[in-house]
Amino acid sequence: MDNTVTHLLVKTEENLATERTLKYLQAVASGIMVVSESWMKACQLNKANLAKAEQWEARDEELDVEGSRKSREAKARGEAPLLIGFEVLIKEELEGLGG
């Protein structure tokens, strides 16, 4: 069985904005689709929604950008992963950046 992660389900507001958690940032950096939990509910009502996940793709609530989509599309084009060649140092504890 393949254990490849393809989607991260997150809680969102009605406008699909989501908190910037560590898991969210990891998914964006990896080019994984980040979708609202409302997508799962929509799929339970209509299985055809499985193929329409883009309609529920989450947005970064702080920057109001579609980082998840942009990263995922770059990965699909074969571009280098986000932050490749960079090292990130978190000097202090960051509020809201829990797992």
Short mmCIF file of C-alpha atoms in Angstrom, two decimals:
data_model
loop_
_atom_site.label_atom_id
_atom_site.label_comp_id
_atom_site.label_asym_id
_atom_site.label_seq_id
_atom_site.Cartn_x
_atom_site.Cartn_y
_atom_site.Cartn_z
CA MET A 1 0.00 0.00 0.00
CA ASP A 2 1.28 3.47 -0.94
CA ASN A 3 1.47 5.87 2.03
CA THR A 4 1.82 9.02 -0.07
CA VAL A 5 0.04 12.01 1.45
CA THR A 6 -2.03 13.76 -1.19
CA HIS A 7 -4.29 16.10 0.81
CA LEU A 8 -4.32 17.88 4.15
CA LEU A 9 -7.80 18.58 5.55
CA VAL A 10 -8.04 21.76 7.61
CA LYS A 11 -10.73 23.76 9.35
CA THR A 12 -11.55 26.91 7.38
CA GLU A 13 -13.78 29.93 7.49
CA GLU A 14 -16.53 30.33 4.87
CA ASN A 15 -14.04 32.13 2.59
CA LEU A 16 -11.71 29.07 2.84
CA ALA A 17 -9.18 30.96 4.99
CA THR A 18 -7.24 28.75 7.40
CA GLU A 19 -4.78 29.18 10.25
CA ARG A 20 -1.11 28.93 9.44
CA THR A 21 -0.19 25.86 11.50
CA LEU A 22 2.99 23.85 11.26
CA LYS A 23 1.16 21.09 9.37
CA TYR A 24 -0.28 23.67 6.96
CA LEU A 25 3.19 25.11 6.28
CA GLN A 26 4.67 21.63 5.83
CA ALA A 27 1.94 20.76 3.30
CA VAL A 28 2.44 24.01 1.37
CA ALA A 29 6.22 23.54 1.33
CA SER A 30 5.74 19.97 0.07
CA GLY A 31 3.26 20.88 -2.66
CA ILE A 32 0.42 18.92 -1.03
CA MET A 33 -3.15 20.06 -1.63
CA VAL A 34 -4.65 21.72 1.45
CA VAL A 35 -8.45 21.53 1.43
CA SER A 36 -11.24 22.61 3.72
CA GLU A 37 -12.94 19.97 5.81
CA SER A 38 -16.12 21.08 4.03
CA TRP A 39 -14.77 19.23 0.96
CA MET A 40 -15.08 15.94 2.86
CA LYS A 41 -18.66 16.81 3.82
CA ALA A 42 -19.46 17.67 0.21
CA CYS A 43 -17.98 14.33 -0.91
CA GLN A 44 -20.23 12.47 1.52
CA LEU A 45 -23.23 14.12 -0.13
CA ASN A 46 -21.97 13.63 -3.69
CA LYS A 47 -19.00 11.41 -4.60
CA ALA A 48 -18.46 13.45 -7.77
CA ASN A 49 -16.94 16.14 -5.53
CA LEU A 50 -13.88 13.92 -4.97
CA ALA A 51 -12.53 15.12 -8.31
CA LYS A 52 -13.34 18.76 -7.53
CA ALA A 53 -11.09 19.32 -4.50
CA GLU A 54 -9.70 22.55 -6.01
CA GLN A 55 -13.04 24.22 -5.25
CA TRP A 56 -12.31 23.76 -1.52
CA GLU A 57 -8.58 24.59 -1.57
CA ALA A 58 -7.62 26.56 1.55
CA ARG A 59 -6.13 30.05 1.64
CA ASP A 60 -3.66 31.49 4.14
CA GLU A 61 -5.76 33.63 6.49
CA GLU A 62 -2.89 35.96 7.37
CA LEU A 63 -1.74 36.76 3.84
CA ASP A 64 -4.99 35.97 1.98
CA VAL A 65 -3.04 34.09 -0.69
CA GLU A 66 -3.40 30.71 -2.34
CA GLY A 67 0.01 29.43 -1.29
CA SER A 68 -1.19 25.84 -1.27
CA ARG A 69 -2.40 26.02 -4.87
CA LYS A 70 0.69 27.86 -6.11
CA SER A 71 3.04 25.38 -4.44
CA ARG A 72 1.07 22.37 -5.68
CA GLU A 73 1.00 23.68 -9.26
CA ALA A 74 4.73 24.43 -9.18
CA LYS A 75 5.39 20.86 -8.02
CA ALA A 76 3.22 19.50 -10.85
CA ARG A 77 5.28 21.53 -13.35
CA GLY A 78 8.44 19.89 -11.98
CA GLU A 79 9.75 23.06 -10.35
CA ALA A 80 11.94 22.91 -7.26
CA PRO A 81 10.13 22.64 -3.92
CA LEU A 82 9.38 25.79 -1.97
CA LEU A 83 12.38 27.00 0.09
CA ILE A 84 14.82 24.63 -1.63
CA GLY A 85 18.36 25.64 -0.73
CA PHE A 86 17.25 27.67 2.28
CA GLU A 87 17.68 26.90 5.95
CA VAL A 88 15.03 28.12 8.35
CA LEU A 89 15.85 28.93 11.96
CA ILE A 90 13.03 29.60 14.38
CA LYS A 91 14.67 31.52 17.19
CA GLU A 92 11.70 31.87 19.51
CA GLU A 93 8.49 30.01 20.16
CA LEU A 94 5.89 31.19 17.67
CA GLU A 95 2.31 31.50 18.86
CA GLY A 96 -0.11 29.44 16.78
CA LEU A 97 2.59 27.37 15.11
CA GLY A 98 1.79 24.17 16.94
CA GLY A 99 1.46 20.80 15.21
#
